mmCIF file of C-alpha atoms in Angstrom:
data_model
loop_
_atom_site.group_PDB
_atom_site.id
_atom_site.type_symbol
_atom_site.label_atom_id
_atom_site.label_comp_id
_atom_site.label_asym_id
_atom_site.label_seq_id
_atom_site.Cartn_x
_atom_site.Cartn_y
_atom_site.Cartn_z
ATOM 1 C CA UNK A 1215 2.322 -14.552 48.433
ATOM 2 C CA UNK A 1216 3.183 -11.060 49.205
ATOM 3 C CA UNK A 1217 1.383 -7.822 47.682
ATOM 4 C CA UNK A 1218 3.483 -5.113 45.840
ATOM 5 C CA UNK A 1219 3.302 -1.724 45.803
ATOM 6 C CA UNK A 1220 5.037 -0.390 42.153
ATOM 7 C CA UNK A 1221 8.134 0.556 43.501
ATOM 8 C CA UNK A 1222 9.002 -2.852 44.695
ATOM 9 C CA UNK A 1223 10.826 -5.208 43.210
ATOM 10 C CA UNK A 1224 9.445 -8.345 41.919
ATOM 11 C CA UNK A 1225 11.312 -11.535 41.863
ATOM 12 C CA UNK A 1226 11.307 -15.226 41.216
ATOM 13 C CA UNK A 1227 12.860 -17.617 43.670
ATOM 14 C CA UNK A 1228 13.927 -14.942 45.335
ATOM 15 C CA UNK A 1229 15.937 -13.331 42.919
ATOM 16 C CA UNK A 1230 15.171 -9.529 41.951
ATOM 17 C CA UNK A 1231 13.840 -10.571 38.318
ATOM 18 C CA UNK A 1232 15.984 -7.639 37.313
ATOM 19 C CA UNK A 1233 19.220 -9.382 38.126
ATOM 20 C CA UNK A 1234 17.640 -12.889 36.506
ATOM 21 C CA UNK A 1235 17.745 -10.940 33.103
ATOM 22 C CA UNK A 1236 21.200 -8.982 33.577
ATOM 23 C CA UNK A 1237 22.678 -12.160 34.499
ATOM 24 C CA UNK A 1238 20.952 -13.374 31.465
ATOM 25 C CA UNK A 1239 22.324 -10.373 29.265
ATOM 26 C CA UNK A 1240 24.852 -11.523 27.409
ATOM 27 C CA UNK A 1241 22.455 -14.670 25.556
ATOM 28 C CA UNK A 1242 19.874 -12.600 25.539
ATOM 29 C CA UNK A 1243 20.217 -9.932 22.862
ATOM 30 C CA UNK A 1244 21.647 -12.606 20.193
ATOM 31 C CA UNK A 1245 18.605 -14.699 20.517
ATOM 32 C CA UNK A 1246 16.706 -11.569 19.801
ATOM 33 C CA UNK A 1247 18.584 -11.345 17.007
ATOM 34 C CA UNK A 1248 17.742 -14.740 15.249
ATOM 35 C CA UNK A 1249 14.324 -14.239 16.352
ATOM 36 C CA UNK A 1250 13.910 -10.650 14.086
ATOM 37 C CA UNK A 1251 15.551 -11.882 11.616
ATOM 38 C CA UNK A 1252 13.664 -15.117 10.967
ATOM 39 C CA UNK A 1253 10.428 -14.086 11.911
ATOM 40 C CA UNK A 1254 10.981 -10.374 10.478
ATOM 41 C CA UNK A 1255 11.629 -10.799 6.507
ATOM 42 C CA UNK A 1256 12.595 -6.844 7.003
ATOM 43 C CA UNK A 1257 15.404 -6.898 9.207
ATOM 44 C CA UNK A 1258 16.804 -10.672 7.571
ATOM 45 C CA UNK A 1259 16.852 -8.239 4.024
ATOM 46 C CA UNK A 1260 19.488 -5.577 6.260
ATOM 47 C CA UNK A 1261 23.026 -5.241 5.096
ATOM 48 C CA UNK A 1262 24.614 -8.065 8.291
ATOM 49 C CA UNK A 1263 27.157 -5.094 8.994
ATOM 50 C CA UNK A 1264 24.225 -3.140 10.522
ATOM 51 C CA UNK A 1265 22.117 -5.761 12.101
ATOM 52 C CA UNK A 1266 25.731 -6.597 13.617
ATOM 53 C CA UNK A 1267 26.531 -3.213 14.456
ATOM 54 C CA UNK A 1268 23.393 -0.684 14.999
ATOM 55 C CA UNK A 1269 20.640 -3.028 14.548
ATOM 56 C CA UNK A 1270 22.553 -5.593 18.088
ATOM 57 C CA UNK A 1271 23.367 -2.293 20.333
ATOM 58 C CA UNK A 1272 19.472 -0.914 19.913
ATOM 59 C CA UNK A 1273 18.648 -4.236 20.685
ATOM 60 C CA UNK A 1274 20.914 -4.572 24.278
ATOM 61 C CA UNK A 1275 20.439 -0.901 25.312
ATOM 62 C CA UNK A 1276 16.445 -2.225 24.737
ATOM 63 C CA UNK A 1277 16.713 -5.057 26.733
ATOM 64 C CA UNK A 1278 19.205 -2.920 29.301
ATOM 65 C CA UNK A 1279 16.641 -0.486 29.568
ATOM 66 C CA UNK A 1280 13.501 -2.810 30.098
ATOM 67 C CA UNK A 1281 15.866 -4.064 32.781
ATOM 68 C CA UNK A 1282 15.626 -0.672 34.885
ATOM 69 C CA UNK A 1283 12.197 -0.741 34.333
ATOM 70 C CA UNK A 1284 11.690 -3.617 35.860
ATOM 71 C CA UNK A 1285 14.123 -2.124 39.197
ATOM 72 C CA UNK A 1286 12.685 0.941 39.133
ATOM 73 C CA UNK A 1287 9.628 0.676 38.751
ATOM 74 C CA UNK A 1288 10.276 3.457 36.414
ATOM 75 C CA UNK A 1289 8.757 3.390 32.678
ATOM 76 C CA UNK A 1290 11.297 5.030 29.864
ATOM 77 C CA UNK A 1291 12.754 8.424 30.903
ATOM 78 C CA UNK A 1292 11.805 11.154 28.048
ATOM 79 C CA UNK A 1293 15.417 10.546 26.598
ATOM 80 C CA UNK A 1294 15.137 7.274 26.022
ATOM 81 C CA UNK A 1295 12.431 7.259 24.696
ATOM 82 C CA UNK A 1296 13.802 10.116 22.162
ATOM 83 C CA UNK A 1297 16.669 8.120 21.556
ATOM 84 C CA UNK A 1298 13.958 5.179 20.653
ATOM 85 C CA UNK A 1299 11.766 7.389 17.992
ATOM 86 C CA UNK A 1300 14.784 8.462 16.565
ATOM 87 C CA UNK A 1301 16.179 4.449 16.287
ATOM 88 C CA UNK A 1302 12.745 4.307 14.174
ATOM 89 C CA UNK A 1303 12.625 7.080 12.059
ATOM 90 C CA UNK A 1304 15.911 5.734 10.697
ATOM 91 C CA UNK A 1305 14.290 2.835 9.894
ATOM 92 C CA UNK A 1306 11.806 4.113 8.574
ATOM 93 C CA UNK A 1307 14.148 5.306 5.773
ATOM 94 C CA UNK A 1308 15.559 2.321 5.172
ATOM 95 C CA UNK A 1309 12.327 1.192 4.782
ATOM 96 C CA UNK A 1310 12.095 -1.487 6.829
ATOM 97 C CA UNK A 1311 7.656 -1.365 7.978
ATOM 98 C CA UNK A 1312 5.972 0.130 11.329
ATOM 99 C CA UNK A 1313 4.823 -3.184 12.032
ATOM 100 C CA UNK A 1314 8.840 -4.911 11.733
ATOM 101 C CA UNK A 1315 10.292 -2.313 14.062
ATOM 102 C CA UNK A 1316 7.298 -2.042 16.443
ATOM 103 C CA UNK A 1317 7.267 -5.676 16.509
ATOM 104 C CA UNK A 1318 11.069 -5.897 16.989
ATOM 105 C CA UNK A 1319 10.471 -4.337 20.404
ATOM 106 C CA UNK A 1320 7.487 -6.810 21.725
ATOM 107 C CA UNK A 1321 10.088 -9.885 20.849
ATOM 108 C CA UNK A 1322 12.887 -8.797 22.196
ATOM 109 C CA UNK A 1323 10.798 -7.548 25.830
ATOM 110 C CA UNK A 1324 8.749 -11.797 25.440
ATOM 111 C CA UNK A 1325 12.415 -13.581 25.003
ATOM 112 C CA UNK A 1326 12.978 -11.731 28.630
ATOM 113 C CA UNK A 1327 9.904 -12.960 29.401
ATOM 114 C CA UNK A 1328 11.276 -16.627 28.747
ATOM 115 C CA UNK A 1329 14.472 -15.864 29.993
ATOM 116 C CA UNK A 1330 12.798 -15.881 34.068
ATOM 117 C CA UNK A 1331 9.400 -16.675 33.789
ATOM 118 C CA UNK A 1332 10.836 -20.297 34.511
ATOM 119 C CA UNK A 1333 12.297 -19.043 37.533
ATOM 120 C CA UNK A 1334 8.812 -18.529 39.377
ATOM 121 C CA UNK A 1335 7.082 -20.241 41.420
ATOM 122 C CA UNK A 1336 3.315 -20.415 42.538
ATOM 123 C CA UNK A 1337 4.248 -18.862 45.764
ATOM 124 C CA UNK A 1338 5.320 -15.402 42.663
ATOM 125 C CA UNK A 1339 2.398 -14.760 41.430
ATOM 126 C CA UNK A 1340 2.277 -11.519 42.129
ATOM 127 C CA UNK A 1341 5.481 -11.001 41.079
ATOM 128 C CA UNK A 1342 4.311 -12.226 37.917
ATOM 129 C CA UNK A 1343 0.850 -10.037 37.773
ATOM 130 C CA UNK A 1344 3.842 -7.348 39.018
ATOM 131 C CA UNK A 1345 6.488 -8.015 35.911
ATOM 132 C CA UNK A 1346 3.357 -8.135 33.615
ATOM 133 C CA UNK A 1347 1.989 -4.565 34.144
ATOM 134 C CA UNK A 1348 5.778 -2.986 34.133
ATOM 135 C CA UNK A 1349 5.773 -5.641 30.616
ATOM 136 C CA UNK A 1350 3.052 -4.145 29.222
ATOM 137 C CA UNK A 1351 3.732 -0.259 30.721
ATOM 138 C CA UNK A 1352 7.102 -0.336 28.886
ATOM 139 C CA UNK A 1353 5.668 -1.655 25.438
ATOM 140 C CA UNK A 1354 2.992 0.942 25.428
ATOM 141 C CA UNK A 1355 5.745 4.096 26.169
ATOM 142 C CA UNK A 1356 7.608 2.079 23.488
ATOM 143 C CA UNK A 1357 5.154 1.354 21.044
ATOM 144 C CA UNK A 1358 3.806 4.946 21.184
ATOM 145 C CA UNK A 1359 7.746 6.860 20.740
ATOM 146 C CA UNK A 1360 8.197 3.977 17.736
ATOM 147 C CA UNK A 1361 5.306 5.003 16.117
ATOM 148 C CA UNK A 1362 5.789 8.777 16.542
ATOM 149 C CA UNK A 1363 9.673 8.627 14.975
ATOM 150 C CA UNK A 1364 8.914 6.503 12.337
ATOM 151 C CA UNK A 1365 4.973 8.348 11.116
ATOM 152 C CA UNK A 1366 7.546 11.977 11.609
ATOM 153 C CA UNK A 1367 10.590 11.107 8.893
ATOM 154 C CA UNK A 1368 7.845 9.757 6.840
ATOM 155 C CA UNK A 1369 5.810 12.636 6.721
ATOM 156 C CA UNK A 1370 8.942 14.371 6.516
ATOM 157 C CA UNK A 1371 9.910 12.427 3.327
ATOM 158 C CA UNK A 1372 6.297 12.434 2.199
ATOM 159 C CA UNK A 1373 6.721 16.083 2.149
ATOM 160 C CA UNK A 1374 9.663 16.066 0.606
ATOM 161 C CA UNK A 1375 7.987 13.811 -2.475
ATOM 162 C CA UNK A 1376 5.143 16.118 -3.049
ATOM 163 C CA UNK A 1377 7.281 19.491 -3.025
ATOM 164 C CA UNK A 1378 9.468 17.514 -5.805
ATOM 165 C CA UNK A 1379 6.392 15.918 -7.742
ATOM 166 C CA UNK A 1380 4.671 19.520 -7.974
ATOM 167 C CA UNK A 1381 7.928 20.863 -9.147
ATOM 168 C CA UNK A 1382 7.578 18.896 -11.502
ATOM 169 C CA UNK A 1383 3.420 19.673 -12.485
ATOM 170 C CA UNK A 1384 4.218 22.580 -12.573
ATOM 171 C CA UNK A 1385 7.447 22.624 -14.461
ATOM 172 C CA UNK A 1386 5.112 21.086 -17.648
ATOM 173 C CA UNK A 1387 2.672 23.520 -16.501
ATOM 174 C CA UNK A 1388 4.890 26.612 -16.894
ATOM 175 C CA UNK A 1389 6.427 24.338 -20.557
ATOM 176 C CA UNK A 1390 10.147 24.841 -19.050
ATOM 177 C CA UNK A 1391 12.694 22.056 -17.574
ATOM 178 C CA UNK A 1392 10.385 19.390 -17.619
ATOM 179 C CA UNK A 1393 13.721 16.647 -17.157
ATOM 180 C CA UNK A 1394 15.365 18.239 -14.830
ATOM 181 C CA UNK A 1395 12.119 18.641 -12.468
ATOM 182 C CA UNK A 1396 11.261 14.102 -13.650
ATOM 183 C CA UNK A 1397 15.309 14.412 -12.533
ATOM 184 C CA UNK A 1398 14.979 16.256 -8.628
ATOM 185 C CA UNK A 1399 11.583 14.394 -8.375
ATOM 186 C CA UNK A 1400 13.453 10.956 -9.113
ATOM 187 C CA UNK A 1401 11.223 10.153 -11.868
ATOM 188 C CA UNK A 1402 11.174 8.834 -15.081
ATOM 189 C CA UNK A 1403 8.873 11.331 -18.295
ATOM 190 C CA UNK A 1404 6.523 9.200 -20.000
ATOM 191 C CA UNK A 1405 6.587 9.089 -23.636
ATOM 192 C CA UNK A 1406 3.273 10.727 -23.264
ATOM 193 C CA UNK A 1407 0.865 12.077 -20.075
ATOM 194 C CA UNK A 1408 -3.819 11.538 -20.525
ATOM 195 C CA UNK A 1409 -4.263 15.007 -19.424
ATOM 196 C CA UNK A 1410 -7.354 15.446 -17.866
ATOM 197 C CA UNK A 1411 -9.559 18.141 -16.833
ATOM 198 C CA UNK A 1412 -12.079 17.406 -13.661
ATOM 199 C CA UNK A 1413 -15.493 18.879 -13.210
ATOM 200 C CA UNK A 1414 -16.394 17.298 -9.822
ATOM 201 C CA UNK A 1415 -19.792 17.375 -8.731
ATOM 202 C CA UNK A 1416 -20.996 17.431 -5.201
ATOM 203 C CA UNK A 1417 -21.339 14.505 -3.397
ATOM 204 C CA UNK A 1418 -25.067 13.820 -1.919
ATOM 205 C CA UNK A 1419 -23.170 14.168 1.893
ATOM 206 C CA UNK A 1420 -22.275 17.888 0.389
ATOM 207 C CA UNK A 1421 -25.563 18.578 -0.071
ATOM 208 C CA UNK A 1422 -27.167 16.662 2.828
ATOM 209 C CA UNK A 1423 -27.851 19.225 5.582
ATOM 210 C CA UNK A 1424 -26.438 18.693 9.067
ATOM 211 C CA UNK A 1425 -23.022 17.261 7.651
ATOM 212 C CA UNK A 1426 -20.039 18.887 7.750
ATOM 213 C CA UNK A 1427 -19.761 19.417 3.921
ATOM 214 C CA UNK A 1428 -15.974 20.257 3.846
ATOM 215 C CA UNK A 1429 -15.461 16.608 5.340
ATOM 216 C CA UNK A 1430 -17.733 14.883 2.983
ATOM 217 C CA UNK A 1431 -15.805 16.787 0.368
ATOM 218 C CA UNK A 1432 -11.988 16.072 1.912
ATOM 219 C CA UNK A 1433 -14.198 11.983 1.807
ATOM 220 C CA UNK A 1434 -14.446 12.216 -2.339
ATOM 221 C CA UNK A 1435 -11.420 13.381 -3.131
ATOM 222 C CA UNK A 1436 -9.695 10.877 -1.368
ATOM 223 C CA UNK A 1437 -11.131 8.205 -3.098
ATOM 224 C CA UNK A 1438 -11.079 10.179 -6.043
ATOM 225 C CA UNK A 1439 -6.941 9.902 -5.507
ATOM 226 C CA UNK A 1440 -7.510 6.871 -3.885
ATOM 227 C CA UNK A 1441 -9.204 5.383 -7.692
ATOM 228 C CA UNK A 1442 -6.717 7.024 -9.841
ATOM 229 C CA UNK A 1443 -3.481 5.228 -8.003
ATOM 230 C CA UNK A 1444 -5.455 1.653 -8.127
ATOM 231 C CA UNK A 1445 -6.455 2.319 -11.908
ATOM 232 C CA UNK A 1446 -4.250 3.437 -13.814
ATOM 233 C CA UNK A 1447 -1.229 1.153 -11.739
ATOM 234 C CA UNK A 1448 1.162 5.022 -10.487
ATOM 235 C CA UNK A 1449 0.825 7.799 -8.758
ATOM 236 C CA UNK A 1450 -0.433 10.431 -11.421
ATOM 237 C CA UNK A 1451 0.803 14.243 -11.151
ATOM 238 C CA UNK A 1452 -2.713 16.463 -9.840
ATOM 239 C CA UNK A 1453 -3.459 19.478 -8.536
ATOM 240 C CA UNK A 1454 -7.057 18.619 -7.507
ATOM 241 C CA UNK A 1455 -9.919 19.938 -5.276
ATOM 242 C CA UNK A 1456 -13.282 19.777 -3.792
ATOM 243 C CA UNK A 1457 -14.829 20.531 -7.068
ATOM 244 C CA UNK A 1458 -12.379 19.626 -9.948
ATOM 245 C CA UNK A 1459 -8.145 20.511 -11.150
ATOM 246 C CA UNK A 1460 -6.301 18.969 -13.055
ATOM 247 C CA UNK A 1461 -4.726 15.229 -13.394
ATOM 248 C CA UNK A 1462 -1.833 14.212 -15.748
ATOM 249 C CA UNK A 1463 -1.640 10.733 -16.239
ATOM 250 C CA UNK A 1464 1.643 8.884 -17.671
ATOM 251 C CA UNK A 1465 1.249 6.819 -20.517
ATOM 252 C CA UNK A 1466 3.103 4.369 -22.179
ATOM 253 C CA UNK A 1467 2.835 3.807 -25.414
ATOM 254 C CA UNK A 1468 1.277 7.408 -25.727
ATOM 255 C CA UNK A 1469 -2.345 6.993 -28.188
ATOM 256 C CA UNK A 1470 -2.160 8.481 -31.160
ATOM 257 C CA UNK A 1471 -5.747 10.122 -30.941
ATOM 258 C CA UNK A 1472 -7.767 8.777 -28.206
ATOM 259 C CA UNK A 1473 -9.657 6.353 -30.833
ATOM 260 C CA UNK A 1474 -11.065 3.738 -30.850
ATOM 261 C CA UNK A 1475 -9.863 1.477 -27.582
ATOM 262 C CA UNK A 1476 -7.768 4.429 -26.306
ATOM 263 C CA UNK A 1477 -11.474 6.419 -25.880
ATOM 264 C CA UNK A 1478 -12.729 3.318 -24.229
ATOM 265 C CA UNK A 1479 -10.262 2.797 -21.411
ATOM 266 C CA UNK A 1480 -10.980 6.557 -20.783
ATOM 267 C CA UNK A 1481 -13.953 6.640 -20.226
ATOM 268 C CA UNK A 1482 -14.733 3.523 -18.344
ATOM 269 C CA UNK A 1483 -11.505 5.625 -16.161
ATOM 270 C CA UNK A 1484 -14.029 8.625 -16.125
ATOM 271 C CA UNK A 1485 -16.894 5.920 -15.073
ATOM 272 C CA UNK A 1486 -14.859 4.343 -12.284
ATOM 273 C CA UNK A 1487 -13.862 7.904 -10.825
ATOM 274 C CA UNK A 1488 -17.074 9.226 -10.626
ATOM 275 C CA UNK A 1489 -18.201 5.433 -9.352
ATOM 276 C CA UNK A 1490 -15.909 5.462 -6.721
ATOM 277 C CA UNK A 1491 -16.073 9.650 -5.230
ATOM 278 C CA UNK A 1492 -19.504 9.118 -5.668
ATOM 279 C CA UNK A 1493 -20.262 11.766 -7.627
ATOM 280 C CA UNK A 1494 -20.553 13.615 -11.324
ATOM 281 C CA UNK A 1495 -17.131 13.652 -12.781
ATOM 282 C CA UNK A 1496 -17.152 16.150 -16.389
ATOM 283 C CA UNK A 1497 -14.461 14.969 -17.606
ATOM 284 C CA UNK A 1498 -11.819 16.833 -21.312
ATOM 285 C CA UNK A 1499 -8.988 14.978 -22.320
ATOM 286 C CA UNK A 1500 -6.172 15.044 -24.692
ATOM 287 C CA UNK A 1501 -3.060 12.960 -24.772
ATOM 288 C CA UNK A 1502 0.486 15.227 -25.265
ATOM 289 C CA UNK A 1503 4.054 14.258 -24.860
ATOM 290 C CA UNK A 1504 5.889 16.011 -21.863
ATOM 291 C CA UNK A 1505 6.675 19.117 -23.450
ATOM 292 C CA UNK A 1506 2.759 19.881 -24.826
ATOM 293 C CA UNK A 1507 1.585 19.352 -21.582
ATOM 294 C CA UNK A 1508 1.404 23.284 -20.943
ATOM 295 C CA UNK A 1509 -0.626 23.777 -24.565
ATOM 296 C CA UNK A 1510 -2.737 20.432 -23.804
ATOM 297 C CA UNK A 1511 -3.804 21.520 -20.229
ATOM 298 C CA UNK A 1512 -5.133 24.912 -21.278
ATOM 299 C CA UNK A 1513 -7.056 23.160 -24.450
ATOM 300 C CA UNK A 1514 -8.339 20.675 -21.832
ATOM 301 C CA UNK A 1515 -9.500 23.613 -19.650
ATOM 302 C CA UNK A 1516 -10.851 25.293 -22.300
ATOM 303 C CA UNK A 1517 -13.214 22.266 -23.680
ATOM 304 C CA UNK A 1518 -13.996 21.595 -20.109
ATOM 305 C CA UNK A 1519 -15.951 24.831 -19.932
ATOM 306 C CA UNK A 1520 -16.939 24.385 -23.825
ATOM 307 C CA UNK A 1521 -19.003 21.707 -22.623
ATOM 308 C CA UNK A 1522 -20.214 22.932 -19.399
ATOM 309 C CA UNK A 1523 -21.788 26.052 -20.771
ATOM 310 C CA UNK A 1524 -22.824 23.628 -23.864
ATOM 311 C CA UNK A 1525 -24.924 21.347 -21.457
ATOM 312 C CA UNK A 1526 -23.152 18.240 -22.091
ATOM 313 C CA UNK A 1527 -23.636 15.724 -19.229
ATOM 314 C CA UNK A 1528 -21.383 14.717 -17.593
ATOM 315 C CA UNK A 1529 -18.570 11.730 -19.166
ATOM 316 C CA UNK A 1530 -15.406 11.814 -21.440
ATOM 317 C CA UNK A 1531 -15.626 15.040 -23.825
ATOM 318 C CA UNK A 1532 -12.455 15.062 -26.284
ATOM 319 C CA UNK A 1533 -11.860 17.722 -29.105
ATOM 320 C CA UNK A 1534 -13.937 15.691 -31.832
ATOM 321 C CA UNK A 1535 -17.113 15.802 -29.695
ATOM 322 C CA UNK A 1536 -16.912 19.347 -29.362
ATOM 323 C CA UNK A 1537 -15.715 21.055 -32.346
ATOM 324 C CA UNK A 1538 -18.441 23.295 -33.284
ATOM 325 C CA UNK A 1539 -19.098 24.287 -29.925
ATOM 326 C CA UNK A 1540 -14.874 24.626 -29.441
ATOM 327 C CA UNK A 1541 -14.776 26.940 -32.376
ATOM 328 C CA UNK A 1542 -17.928 28.817 -31.799
ATOM 329 C CA UNK A 1543 -16.503 29.664 -28.319
ATOM 330 C CA UNK A 1544 -13.647 31.770 -30.191
ATOM 331 C CA UNK A 1545 -15.398 35.097 -30.077
ATOM 332 C CA UNK A 1546 -15.832 36.488 -34.013
ATOM 333 C CA UNK A 1547 -18.785 38.620 -35.303
ATOM 334 C CA UNK A 1548 -20.315 35.088 -37.027
ATOM 335 C CA UNK A 1549 -20.605 34.306 -33.328
ATOM 336 C CA UNK A 1550 -22.358 36.657 -31.859
ATOM 337 C CA UNK A 1551 -24.475 36.964 -34.918
ATOM 338 C CA UNK A 1552 -25.747 33.174 -34.275
ATOM 339 C CA UNK A 1553 -26.531 33.894 -31.087
ATOM 340 C CA UNK A 1554 -28.068 36.777 -31.722
ATOM 341 C CA UNK A 1555 -30.393 35.067 -33.751
ATOM 342 C CA UNK A 1556 -32.269 32.880 -30.921
ATOM 343 C CA UNK A 1557 -32.573 36.821 -29.385
ATOM 344 C CA UNK A 1558 -36.799 36.100 -29.842
ATOM 345 C CA UNK A 1559 -36.422 33.359 -27.967
ATOM 346 C CA UNK A 1560 -34.728 34.411 -24.906
ATOM 347 C CA UNK A 1561 -37.957 35.170 -22.517
ATOM 348 C CA UNK A 1562 -39.159 31.796 -23.822
ATOM 349 C CA UNK A 1563 -36.654 29.771 -22.264
ATOM 350 C CA UNK A 1564 -39.521 26.090 -22.612
ATOM 351 C CA UNK A 1565 -39.150 26.832 -26.779
ATOM 352 C CA UNK A 1566 -35.434 27.051 -25.865
ATOM 353 C CA UNK A 1567 -34.822 23.438 -24.459
ATOM 354 C CA UNK A 1568 -37.930 22.173 -26.801
ATOM 355 C CA UNK A 1569 -35.393 22.557 -30.006
ATOM 356 C CA UNK A 1570 -32.545 21.918 -28.372
ATOM 357 C CA UNK A 1571 -34.278 18.343 -27.388
ATOM 358 C CA UNK A 1572 -35.662 17.734 -30.710
ATOM 359 C CA UNK A 1573 -32.103 18.684 -32.613
ATOM 360 C CA UNK A 1574 -30.713 16.049 -30.217
ATOM 361 C CA UNK A 1575 -33.301 13.618 -30.940
ATOM 362 C CA UNK A 1576 -33.098 13.572 -34.269
ATOM 363 C CA UNK A 1577 -36.204 15.424 -34.326
ATOM 364 C CA UNK A 1578 -38.266 12.271 -33.643
ATOM 365 C CA UNK A 1579 -41.078 14.213 -31.527
ATOM 366 C CA UNK A 1580 -41.733 11.749 -29.940
ATOM 367 C CA UNK A 1581 -38.520 11.219 -28.172
ATOM 368 C CA UNK A 1582 -38.099 15.219 -27.294
ATOM 369 C CA UNK A 1583 -41.675 14.558 -25.844
ATOM 370 C CA UNK A 1584 -40.447 11.777 -23.581
ATOM 371 C CA UNK A 1585 -37.263 13.565 -22.379
ATOM 372 C CA UNK A 1586 -39.498 16.535 -21.822
ATOM 373 C CA UNK A 1587 -41.784 15.292 -20.323
ATOM 374 C CA UNK A 1588 -44.798 16.966 -22.653
ATOM 375 C CA UNK A 1589 -47.403 15.893 -25.218
ATOM 376 C CA UNK A 1590 -45.594 15.246 -28.824
ATOM 377 C CA UNK A 1591 -48.291 18.049 -29.971
ATOM 378 C CA UNK A 1592 -46.989 20.136 -27.028
ATOM 379 C CA UNK A 1593 -43.644 19.760 -28.746
ATOM 380 C CA UNK A 1594 -44.572 19.718 -32.616
ATOM 381 C CA UNK A 1595 -45.881 23.036 -31.286
ATOM 382 C CA UNK A 1596 -42.823 25.047 -29.490
ATOM 383 C CA UNK A 1597 -41.443 23.950 -32.565
ATOM 384 C CA UNK A 1598 -43.662 25.696 -35.265
ATOM 385 C CA UNK A 1599 -43.058 28.959 -32.572
ATOM 386 C CA UNK A 1600 -39.882 29.101 -32.365
ATOM 387 C CA UNK A 1601 -39.601 29.042 -36.180
ATOM 388 C CA UNK A 1602 -42.521 31.550 -36.791
ATOM 389 C CA UNK A 1603 -40.613 33.735 -34.173
ATOM 390 C CA UNK A 1604 -36.785 32.798 -34.954
ATOM 391 C CA UNK A 1605 -37.482 32.503 -39.078
ATOM 392 C CA UNK A 1606 -35.534 29.005 -38.731
ATOM 393 C CA UNK A 1607 -37.247 25.833 -39.309
ATOM 394 C CA UNK A 1608 -35.817 22.072 -38.100
ATOM 395 C CA UNK A 1609 -37.880 20.151 -40.662
ATOM 396 C CA UNK A 1610 -35.084 22.518 -43.482
ATOM 397 C CA UNK A 1611 -31.450 21.191 -43.735
ATOM 398 C CA UNK A 1612 -29.818 24.053 -44.238
ATOM 399 C CA UNK A 1613 -31.914 26.405 -41.207
ATOM 400 C CA UNK A 1614 -31.308 22.786 -38.639
ATOM 401 C CA UNK A 1615 -26.786 23.291 -39.373
ATOM 402 C CA UNK A 1616 -27.637 26.790 -39.181
ATOM 403 C CA UNK A 1617 -29.578 26.139 -35.538
ATOM 404 C CA UNK A 1618 -27.499 23.527 -34.056
ATOM 405 C CA UNK A 1619 -24.574 26.302 -34.239
ATOM 406 C CA UNK A 1620 -26.620 28.815 -33.210
ATOM 407 C CA UNK A 1621 -27.999 27.149 -30.163
ATOM 408 C CA UNK A 1622 -24.059 26.292 -29.278
ATOM 409 C CA UNK A 1623 -23.323 29.806 -29.539
ATOM 410 C CA UNK A 1624 -26.228 31.072 -28.040
ATOM 411 C CA UNK A 1625 -25.385 28.928 -24.895
ATOM 412 C CA UNK A 1626 -21.644 29.719 -24.591
ATOM 413 C CA UNK A 1627 -22.825 33.445 -24.500
ATOM 414 C CA UNK A 1628 -25.261 32.666 -21.845
ATOM 415 C CA UNK A 1629 -22.278 31.240 -20.293
ATOM 416 C CA UNK A 1630 -19.872 34.024 -20.410
ATOM 417 C CA UNK A 1631 -17.691 32.407 -22.576
#
C-alpha cells in the first residue's frame, strides 16, 4: 500500500482512476440522466428537449470536471464554479427545487465512483481514501456554488415580485389604476379586500434587559407575517413594521358588513395573529372593493387611533363598535363642550377611572369594585364625589348618556385626537 500526497494520481489496479472514468464517460452521462429522471421528479418534469440538450451537457461537463479533480488533485477553478452557479440560477428560474439541483451533482459523483470502485483491490485502500477525499472536496465546493447561484436568483426574483406587490399596494392606497398594477404584479384583483389597521404591542423580549430588542421585534414581525400567510392561505399585501401597519387580505366572496360569521372569523384571525407573534394586537378593520381601499385604509387608521385613545382593549374593532367615539373624534364645538363637562375631574384621575369603570360595568358597584380592586363603598364615594363636582349623576338615564359621550370626548381630547 502506497502513501499518497495531494498531488499524486490515485490508481485502481494500477490504472489511474481519472482514465477509468474518462473511458466510461460515453455511458456515464446517460446513466446519470436516467437516475436523475427516476429519482428527482423535478428533472422528470422538464421538457425532453431540455433534458437531452442543456441538462445532459451540464452533466457531461460536471463528469469531466470531476475527472480533472482526480487527475490533478486541484479543486474546480473559479471559472468552473461561476459556470455552475449560472446553471443553478437557470434551474432556480425554472422552478427546480434547490435540493434537486444539489442532488444532481451528488448523483453524478456517485455514478462516477460506482463505475471505478469495482476495480479497486485491497492494495488500493490508500487510493480509495484519496478518491473519497477528492470527491468530498469537489462536492463541498460545487454544493456551495450551486447554493450561491440558486439563492441569488431567487432573491432577485423575490425582490422583483416584492417591488411589483408594493407597487400594487401603493396604487390601491392612492386610489390609482389598481388593475394595471395588478397585471404588472401578475396578480388577480379580488372582489374585496379586508383592510386591517394593526397596532402591535411589544413582545416580552422587547422589554427584557440584556436582550437585543431590534432582533426581538424582527422575530415578532416575522411570526406575524408567517401566521398571516398560513391563516389566509395566501400572501396578503402589507406594509408592516415592529409596531404595526396595514394589511390587505383578499376576500372572496366579499363580506357584506363584517357582521355575524364574518366578524367571528376575523376576530379569530386577530386572536391567532396575536398568539403567533406573542404580542397584543389592536386591530381596526373594514371591507372594501379594490376601488374603495384608499378610503377604507383612511377609515381603519382613524378607527385604530380612536380605539387606542378611548382605552379600548386589544382585539378587533369595527366602526359599529366605535360609532360614538368615532363621531366625537371629529373636531366640533359640541365635542369641546362635552369634554369640558369633566374638567372638574382633571386633577382627580381616580374619580375618572371609577366613573368610567362604573359605567362599563352597567352601574354594578360590586363589579366595578372588583375590577378596580377597591371596596364597593369606595366606588359609591367616588361616584358620589364625581356627581358633586360635575353635576352629572351616572344613575340618571339622561345624565348617563351624556357622561358616556363626555368620557369619550375627554379621552380623545386628552390623546390629542
